[in-house]
XYZ file of C-alpha atoms in Angstrom:
579
model
C 71.033 54.663 136.067
C 74.653 54.845 134.859
C 76.569 52.059 133.182
C 78.656 51.394 136.312
C 75.485 50.666 138.259
C 74.658 47.898 135.803
C 77.711 45.871 136.844
C 77.348 46.160 140.590
C 76.505 42.545 141.365
C 74.419 39.486 140.694
C 71.315 39.558 138.541
C 68.224 37.564 139.423
C 66.100 38.546 136.443
C 68.210 39.187 133.332
C 66.707 41.063 130.414
C 66.124 39.082 127.220
C 67.455 40.494 123.971
C 65.392 39.207 121.026
C 66.121 38.972 117.310
C 64.403 42.049 115.887
C 62.135 40.094 113.516
C 60.696 38.124 116.439
C 59.436 41.318 118.098
C 55.832 42.418 117.807
C 55.168 45.473 115.615
C 54.293 47.370 118.788
C 57.619 46.532 120.466
C 59.564 47.461 117.315
C 57.747 50.791 117.144
C 58.604 51.375 120.791
C 62.272 50.609 120.100
C 62.327 53.005 117.131
C 60.668 55.709 119.230
C 63.282 55.312 121.966
C 66.011 55.644 119.323
C 64.531 58.937 118.193
C 64.451 60.147 121.800
C 68.145 59.446 122.405
C 68.995 61.182 119.142
C 67.116 64.266 120.264
C 68.444 64.294 123.839
C 72.089 63.985 122.739
C 72.745 60.473 124.049
C 73.346 59.082 120.559
C 75.879 61.863 119.910
C 77.607 60.958 123.181
C 77.866 57.307 122.166
C 79.164 58.104 118.683
C 81.781 60.491 120.065
C 82.900 57.948 122.663
C 83.406 55.401 119.867
C 85.364 57.899 117.763
C 87.535 59.035 120.685
C 88.578 55.463 121.522
C 88.740 54.073 117.988
C 92.466 53.243 117.987
C 92.383 51.314 121.251
C 89.170 49.301 120.728
C 89.879 47.916 117.247
C 92.645 45.466 116.421
C 93.184 44.685 120.107
C 91.892 41.972 122.468
C 89.498 44.402 124.150
C 87.418 44.597 120.929
C 84.633 42.281 122.122
C 84.736 43.428 125.722
C 84.529 47.126 124.853
C 81.621 46.647 122.487
C 79.737 44.571 125.056
C 79.989 47.427 127.555
C 79.233 49.948 124.812
C 76.101 48.005 123.850
C 74.961 47.996 127.457
C 75.586 51.742 127.662
C 73.285 52.054 124.654
C 70.671 49.842 126.335
C 70.881 51.986 129.459
C 70.345 55.165 127.413
C 67.289 53.634 125.755
C 65.871 52.617 129.123
C 66.283 56.122 130.481
C 64.242 57.300 127.516
C 61.653 54.511 127.866
C 62.038 52.192 130.875
C 61.738 48.542 129.892
C 62.063 49.058 126.131
C 63.300 45.876 124.409
C 66.834 45.993 122.950
C 67.079 43.657 119.936
C 69.878 42.242 117.816
C 69.928 41.398 114.101
C 70.946 37.879 113.105
C 72.418 38.941 109.771
C 73.684 35.396 109.122
C 70.097 34.499 108.199
C 70.321 37.139 105.455
C 73.822 36.114 104.387
C 73.027 34.794 100.901
C 71.056 37.853 99.730
C 71.200 40.650 102.341
C 69.197 43.181 100.340
C 66.136 40.900 100.469
C 66.019 41.165 104.268
C 63.003 42.709 105.945
C 65.476 44.891 107.835
C 65.956 47.073 104.734
C 62.256 47.838 104.358
C 60.612 50.987 105.700
C 58.751 48.896 108.275
C 62.073 48.107 109.898
C 65.298 50.109 109.460
C 64.826 51.712 106.052
C 66.967 51.102 102.992
C 69.797 52.604 101.022
C 70.572 56.299 101.027
C 69.621 58.508 98.111
C 70.849 61.614 96.355
C 74.416 62.781 96.013
C 75.085 62.496 99.747
C 73.420 59.132 100.283
C 70.964 60.455 102.873
C 68.540 57.900 104.349
C 65.120 58.877 103.018
C 62.794 56.087 104.145
C 61.888 54.219 107.307
C 61.963 55.400 110.924
C 65.296 57.227 110.517
C 64.467 59.152 107.361
C 65.999 62.634 107.249
C 67.921 62.149 110.480
C 70.474 64.904 111.030
C 73.639 63.842 112.853
C 76.287 65.907 114.653
C 79.201 63.468 114.922
C 81.798 63.684 113.434
C 80.357 66.883 111.854
C 76.818 67.999 110.943
C 75.431 65.776 108.167
C 72.482 63.609 107.239
C 72.492 59.932 108.247
C 73.989 58.191 105.209
C 73.996 54.712 103.715
C 75.756 53.691 100.529
C 75.396 49.967 99.892
C 78.653 48.417 98.711
C 77.167 46.951 95.536
C 75.167 49.987 94.449
C 71.563 48.985 95.037
C 72.588 45.688 96.604
C 74.822 44.335 99.399
C 77.566 41.728 99.158
C 76.940 38.423 101.012
C 77.750 37.991 104.704
C 79.225 34.983 106.540
C 76.569 32.207 106.656
C 75.571 30.416 109.888
C 77.752 27.380 109.102
C 80.890 29.519 108.959
C 80.068 31.230 112.253
C 79.372 27.905 113.968
C 82.605 26.406 112.611
C 84.548 29.359 113.982
C 82.891 29.052 117.398
C 83.547 25.306 117.549
C 87.168 25.645 116.433
C 88.232 28.462 118.771
C 89.151 27.376 122.292
C 90.609 30.730 123.400
C 89.080 34.178 123.658
C 91.644 35.931 121.465
C 91.208 33.432 118.652
C 87.456 34.067 118.572
C 87.817 37.853 118.888
C 90.415 38.061 116.111
C 88.352 35.745 113.911
C 85.260 37.908 114.292
C 87.140 41.177 113.871
C 89.226 40.102 110.863
C 86.384 38.073 109.371
C 82.614 38.471 109.620
C 82.423 41.827 111.433
C 83.551 44.112 108.620
C 81.309 42.648 105.908
C 78.193 44.060 107.582
C 79.700 47.492 108.237
C 80.878 47.862 104.640
C 77.812 46.215 103.154
C 75.637 49.035 104.508
C 78.430 51.601 104.388
C 77.819 55.360 104.599
C 78.061 56.222 108.299
C 78.454 52.501 109.019
C 81.873 52.454 107.332
C 83.261 55.168 109.637
C 84.279 55.369 113.266
C 81.076 57.320 113.927
C 79.099 54.265 112.796
C 76.949 54.409 115.992
C 75.102 57.268 114.269
C 73.231 54.528 112.386
C 71.005 52.306 114.562
C 72.110 49.420 112.355
C 75.379 49.591 114.329
C 73.692 48.472 117.530
C 71.704 45.694 115.875
C 74.904 44.472 114.214
C 77.008 44.605 117.369
C 74.213 42.911 119.261
C 74.812 39.967 116.914
C 78.593 40.241 117.351
C 78.123 40.139 121.111
C 75.772 37.168 120.760
C 78.464 35.267 118.828
C 80.745 35.735 121.850
C 77.932 34.887 124.289
C 76.994 31.705 122.407
C 80.679 30.678 122.334
C 80.874 31.233 126.091
C 77.749 29.127 126.594
C 79.436 26.204 124.811
C 81.737 25.876 127.849
C 80.321 28.145 130.550
C 82.487 26.811 133.371
C 85.611 28.381 131.863
C 84.708 30.793 129.072
C 82.836 33.340 131.173
C 86.190 34.015 132.859
C 88.395 33.778 129.754
C 90.334 36.773 128.385
C 93.693 36.600 126.565
C 95.739 38.132 123.732
C 95.924 35.083 121.428
C 96.321 36.116 117.750
C 96.863 39.769 118.683
C 100.085 41.776 118.665
C 99.469 43.077 122.189
C 101.470 42.601 125.388
C 99.985 40.480 128.143
C 96.398 41.400 129.006
C 94.400 40.947 132.181
C 90.736 40.810 133.093
C 91.586 43.617 135.525
C 92.391 45.946 132.594
C 90.218 49.058 132.324
C 87.739 49.264 129.450
C 88.687 52.202 127.155
C 86.219 55.047 127.555
C 84.859 53.623 130.815
C 87.403 54.386 133.587
C 85.286 52.690 136.273
C 84.804 49.505 134.259
C 87.149 46.532 133.953
C 87.179 43.699 131.458
C 86.124 41.254 134.168
C 82.910 43.270 134.588
C 81.956 42.452 130.992
C 82.863 38.767 130.797
C 79.577 37.325 132.059
C 76.523 39.305 130.893
C 74.192 37.057 132.874
C 75.470 38.823 135.988
C 76.175 42.523 136.428
C 75.277 43.608 132.897
C 72.196 41.458 133.428
C 70.981 40.206 130.039
C 70.754 37.066 127.929
C 70.031 36.457 124.242
C 66.967 34.820 122.740
C 67.869 32.226 120.098
C 67.100 33.017 116.459
C 67.365 29.439 115.193
C 70.281 29.953 112.792
C 72.878 28.268 115.000
C 70.493 25.446 115.917
C 69.714 24.770 112.251
C 73.432 24.819 111.406
C 74.112 22.350 114.227
C 71.448 19.987 112.855
C 73.110 20.076 109.455
C 76.549 19.537 110.968
C 75.332 16.525 112.920
C 74.329 14.973 109.622
C 77.592 16.016 107.969
C 79.555 14.390 110.777
C 77.425 11.261 110.619
C 77.710 10.917 106.857
C 81.451 11.562 106.887
C 82.064 9.026 109.632
C 83.070 11.683 112.181
C 80.131 11.499 114.534
C 82.066 12.985 117.440
C 79.656 15.762 118.408
C 80.286 19.514 118.418
C 81.747 19.656 121.913
C 84.909 17.722 121.016
C 85.423 18.236 117.305
C 85.452 21.351 115.140
C 82.534 20.845 112.775
C 83.589 18.706 109.868
C 87.263 18.830 110.828
C 89.762 16.876 112.842
C 89.897 17.341 116.619
C 92.069 20.274 117.650
C 95.110 19.053 119.611
C 95.066 20.328 123.161
C 97.934 21.476 125.316
C 98.125 20.890 129.051
C 96.354 24.177 129.774
C 93.367 23.360 127.561
C 94.363 25.560 124.600
C 95.433 24.455 121.133
C 98.872 22.879 121.064
C 100.074 25.484 118.573
C 99.199 28.390 120.866
C 102.136 30.778 121.247
C 104.097 30.740 124.493
C 105.440 34.243 123.934
C 104.853 37.143 121.621
C 107.220 39.676 120.076
C 106.529 43.387 119.970
C 107.293 43.951 116.331
C 105.071 43.279 113.326
C 102.080 45.080 111.863
C 99.928 46.878 114.390
C 97.111 44.721 115.654
C 98.145 41.773 113.498
C 98.952 38.236 114.516
C 102.721 38.518 114.409
C 105.762 36.284 114.197
C 105.516 34.421 117.459
C 108.085 32.363 119.303
C 108.067 28.681 118.311
C 106.242 26.370 120.664
C 108.165 23.328 121.762
C 105.166 21.162 120.939
C 104.998 22.242 117.349
C 108.538 23.072 116.283
C 109.428 25.793 113.807
C 107.078 28.008 111.848
C 105.167 25.720 109.486
C 104.648 28.539 106.978
C 108.377 29.164 106.472
C 109.329 26.302 104.119
C 106.646 27.079 101.541
C 107.274 30.809 101.568
C 111.035 30.288 101.550
C 110.867 28.006 98.523
C 108.688 30.493 96.691
C 111.033 33.374 97.503
C 114.032 31.353 96.292
C 112.262 30.621 93.028
C 111.506 34.303 92.546
C 115.072 35.292 93.434
C 116.464 32.876 90.882
C 114.160 34.295 88.229
C 112.141 31.121 87.720
C 108.554 32.224 87.191
C 105.877 29.948 85.832
C 105.584 29.723 82.058
C 102.344 31.653 82.168
C 103.870 34.468 84.235
C 106.898 34.671 81.980
C 104.667 34.987 78.931
C 102.669 37.762 80.552
C 105.776 39.632 81.628
C 107.268 39.342 78.154
C 104.037 40.677 76.714
C 104.256 43.600 79.139
C 107.845 44.258 78.055
C 106.677 44.522 74.479
C 103.811 46.831 75.416
C 105.943 49.159 77.527
C 108.713 49.353 74.929
C 106.239 50.859 72.468
C 105.122 53.633 74.810
C 105.960 57.290 74.417
C 107.269 59.387 77.234
C 104.223 61.384 78.384
C 102.823 61.174 81.893
C 99.592 59.414 80.993
C 101.477 56.671 79.189
C 103.818 56.222 82.108
C 100.893 55.988 84.496
C 99.344 53.340 82.279
C 102.604 51.419 82.182
C 102.830 51.582 85.961
C 99.319 50.225 86.388
C 99.937 47.462 83.867
C 103.199 46.530 85.550
C 101.469 46.390 88.906
C 98.844 43.987 87.548
C 101.456 41.744 85.999
C 103.536 41.726 89.176
C 100.539 40.554 91.146
C 99.945 37.773 88.602
C 103.598 36.807 88.884
C 103.454 36.723 92.658
C 100.292 34.665 92.621
C 101.770 32.019 90.342
C 105.177 31.802 91.976
C 104.126 32.039 95.605
C 100.952 29.979 95.541
C 102.725 27.206 93.665
C 105.464 27.304 96.274
C 103.156 27.076 99.271
C 102.468 23.847 101.128
C 99.233 22.196 99.905
C 97.308 22.481 103.174
C 97.966 26.157 103.771
C 94.949 27.368 101.849
C 95.976 31.032 101.452
C 95.346 32.899 98.226
C 98.457 35.068 98.231
C 97.246 37.239 95.386
C 94.425 38.581 97.544
C 96.838 39.431 100.335
C 99.259 41.217 97.997
C 96.521 43.101 96.208
C 95.170 44.364 99.512
C 98.239 44.922 101.669
C 101.177 45.446 99.317
C 99.768 47.172 96.245
C 101.246 50.532 97.231
C 104.747 49.057 97.488
C 104.489 47.381 94.092
C 103.019 50.532 92.581
C 105.920 52.607 93.922
C 108.389 50.113 92.505
C 106.766 50.338 89.086
C 107.025 54.129 89.123
C 110.624 53.965 90.329
C 111.638 51.817 87.356
C 109.948 54.178 84.916
C 111.486 57.271 86.510
C 114.960 55.735 86.460
C 114.643 55.016 82.752
C 113.478 58.570 82.088
C 116.176 60.221 84.233
C 118.919 58.230 82.550
C 117.600 59.147 79.131
C 116.824 55.541 78.284
C 113.879 54.271 76.314
C 110.867 53.304 78.418
C 111.186 49.621 77.540
C 111.845 47.223 80.419
C 113.408 43.805 80.220
C 112.354 40.774 82.189
C 115.519 41.058 84.267
C 114.531 44.516 85.524
C 111.151 43.267 86.628
C 112.553 40.165 88.303
C 115.157 42.254 90.129
C 112.434 44.505 91.487
C 110.289 41.544 92.468
C 113.183 39.903 94.287
C 113.781 43.113 96.244
C 110.089 43.356 96.998
C 110.029 39.796 98.237
C 113.299 39.577 100.173
C 114.179 43.171 101.078
C 113.937 44.454 104.645
C 110.449 45.832 103.883
C 109.575 42.908 101.624
C 106.375 40.944 101.588
C 107.951 37.722 102.869
C 108.681 39.377 106.207
C 105.123 40.624 106.446
C 103.767 37.202 105.601
C 105.883 35.541 108.259
C 104.631 38.113 110.751
C 101.051 37.681 109.621
C 100.917 33.891 109.618
C 103.405 32.647 112.191
C 101.797 30.401 114.803
C 98.320 31.830 114.421
C 95.923 29.794 116.538
C 93.360 28.287 114.187
C 90.073 30.142 113.870
C 88.497 27.839 111.267
C 88.935 24.051 111.066
C 91.554 22.511 108.813
C 90.452 19.805 106.353
C 86.790 20.791 106.435
C 86.450 21.026 102.655
C 87.590 17.427 102.210
C 85.173 16.304 104.932
C 82.267 18.088 103.275
C 83.028 16.701 99.838
C 82.997 13.199 101.320
C 79.409 13.613 102.522
C 77.807 13.142 99.113
C 74.235 14.124 99.910
C 71.904 15.289 102.653
C 68.611 13.481 103.230
C 65.396 15.404 102.611
C 64.228 14.945 106.192
C 67.307 16.833 107.415
C 66.487 19.699 105.063
C 62.930 19.620 106.425
C 64.364 19.925 109.929
C 66.180 23.116 108.922
C 62.959 24.730 107.709
C 61.131 23.563 110.855
C 63.792 24.853 113.254
C 63.598 28.254 111.580
C 59.772 28.153 111.546
C 59.759 28.581 107.782
C 57.282 27.257 105.206
C 58.688 24.287 103.279
C 59.894 25.040 99.756
C 59.882 22.565 96.861
C 63.588 22.728 96.139
C 63.215 20.846 92.851
C 61.608 23.983 91.438
C 64.323 26.347 92.670
C 67.170 27.198 90.255
C 70.476 25.614 91.272
C 72.169 29.009 91.576
C 69.679 30.144 94.217
C 70.301 27.005 96.295
C 74.026 27.708 96.446
C 75.810 29.677 99.165
C 77.479 32.693 97.501
C 81.071 33.725 98.100
C 81.873 36.451 100.627
C 83.574 39.544 99.188
C 87.110 40.501 100.235
C 87.136 43.833 102.056
C 89.283 46.781 100.872
C 92.731 47.371 102.309
C 91.790 50.686 103.921
C 89.315 48.895 106.199
C 92.083 46.778 107.716
C 94.369 49.796 108.077
C 91.732 51.961 109.772
C 90.866 49.160 112.194
C 94.451 48.140 113.066
C 93.964 44.782 111.365
C 96.084 42.651 109.031
C 94.940 41.997 105.479
C 97.157 38.917 105.199
C 95.435 37.233 108.140
C 92.044 38.338 106.821
C 92.875 36.857 103.409
C 93.643 33.548 105.088
C 90.211 33.515 106.722
C 88.597 34.687 103.496
C 90.113 31.868 101.493
C 89.149 29.291 104.103
C 85.557 30.539 104.005
C 85.502 30.140 100.227
C 86.852 26.596 100.518
C 84.185 25.874 103.113
C 81.445 27.268 100.881
C 82.693 25.131 97.985
C 82.441 22.108 100.245
C 78.884 22.835 101.332
C 77.806 23.566 97.767
C 79.180 20.190 96.665
C 76.719 18.316 98.927
C 73.627 17.237 97.020
C 70.452 18.409 98.742
C 72.277 20.657 101.197
C 70.438 23.874 102.074
C 72.116 26.440 104.307
C 69.919 28.048 106.994
C 70.601 31.361 105.225
C 69.518 29.899 101.892
C 66.409 28.389 103.472
C 65.543 31.765 104.952
C 65.862 33.483 101.583
C 64.036 30.785 99.616
C 61.131 30.682 102.082
C 60.751 34.431 101.726
C 60.798 34.239 97.919
C 58.981 30.967 97.226
C 57.248 30.017 100.469
C 53.838 31.330 99.474
C 53.886 29.637 96.062
């Protein structure tokens, strides 16, 4: 049965998609066997090639979630042709967020672990020694992003906060794509970090979870969200539910909006969202904001609504310029006035243009001047000077710009510059050195030279200020404002609430008094490399905003005495539950 046949009408008996750890060993073995069959019969190659061929149109655009929902159902259809009725699971990686490598998923009884050897070939588990054909013949590879370990993922609280804050499809899609989605791909890496990521069955478990995040968000307001599709937070022209799904000429976005009909499936709960909701109920109660999740973003102030039900700061028009796939500089909304990011950035740019760095930055730049003036003229020394200058420029930008930003903006500018603008700054450093050499001058640089270059980099036609305005103008909120302050006001969480978290997740209770403080904390999420955003048509500035908000949120949760994240509970029960 083809994918088009799966969207032909109503569905009286939808298929349930379970979390993979809730499956019986027999059902998991059946799933793994079906995966091997579609590798051998060429269906997995077909799926990987389809993903590669449509990569530019399905990433960094509103169709991201819709395409991958149809793509996942194409995968499910291929499995069912190989073994009718085989279960199709998802992986709730938020439960493994605090210590991903400890997950059962990376054991040989599940998906196998890291790759080995020079090529990173998978050597254990059901996919050991798999040979792939897309994009060229090679072994299935994995190369964990921290060597033998994997950097933390977004925890359940962050995902729930995003779902409760977003009132429009595009806000949720852009939040997922610029935020939690990439951490899993790059954590596993190898084939998973490429456009032929569907070679690795982890892709389908991961995107099952991504699709479930959308599905759960839709279920929060099913009367409207199963019909909702828009371009909020994307740099795309107007979109329509009648648009064709890339790679599927007979499919339209509207065919993918409600999986309960047509595509004919639903998701089985894993408990992570339910446990997070229980914690947030207590947070809201303790902070005096007992408004319930349906009307208030968790731990934050209610989002103002416009007459059409969307946030009052939603754009009423979009320009066509700006970074590809990025939230761009949007037309001001009459309800909100001018761009609220402009004054802070403008003040910072003025300070830089007038050559007024912080005392710390000035000291560092003077130290650099002294270092560079002592260098000889060979290429290695010049390269070292360029790298040093780049580092000092980033420090300068961090001090000047962050200090100039409005207090509630919450964006670590240094991360954005390091990831999106390092090539520009690097070129500027080399240009200064080359000019000195060509003019027969000594390699020493004065503070004025550096400030002149920084001013050009900030205010020039290709300067970072323009990119920042494009990246941050009128972005509909994806995470709640003021959440950190709300969390820090909570003080403590009662033990019975912590017990509820373990019970909801069906975990053995752990004596937390015997667990080291560090293991009870939610770890920070790593910033992804710039190339990831470029390859996926995303915007590192927007991603840095989300990244910094997540860190603030984590700080807030970690400040609550007795608080245990569902992800932390899951890890601690696995490590200490039998003791």
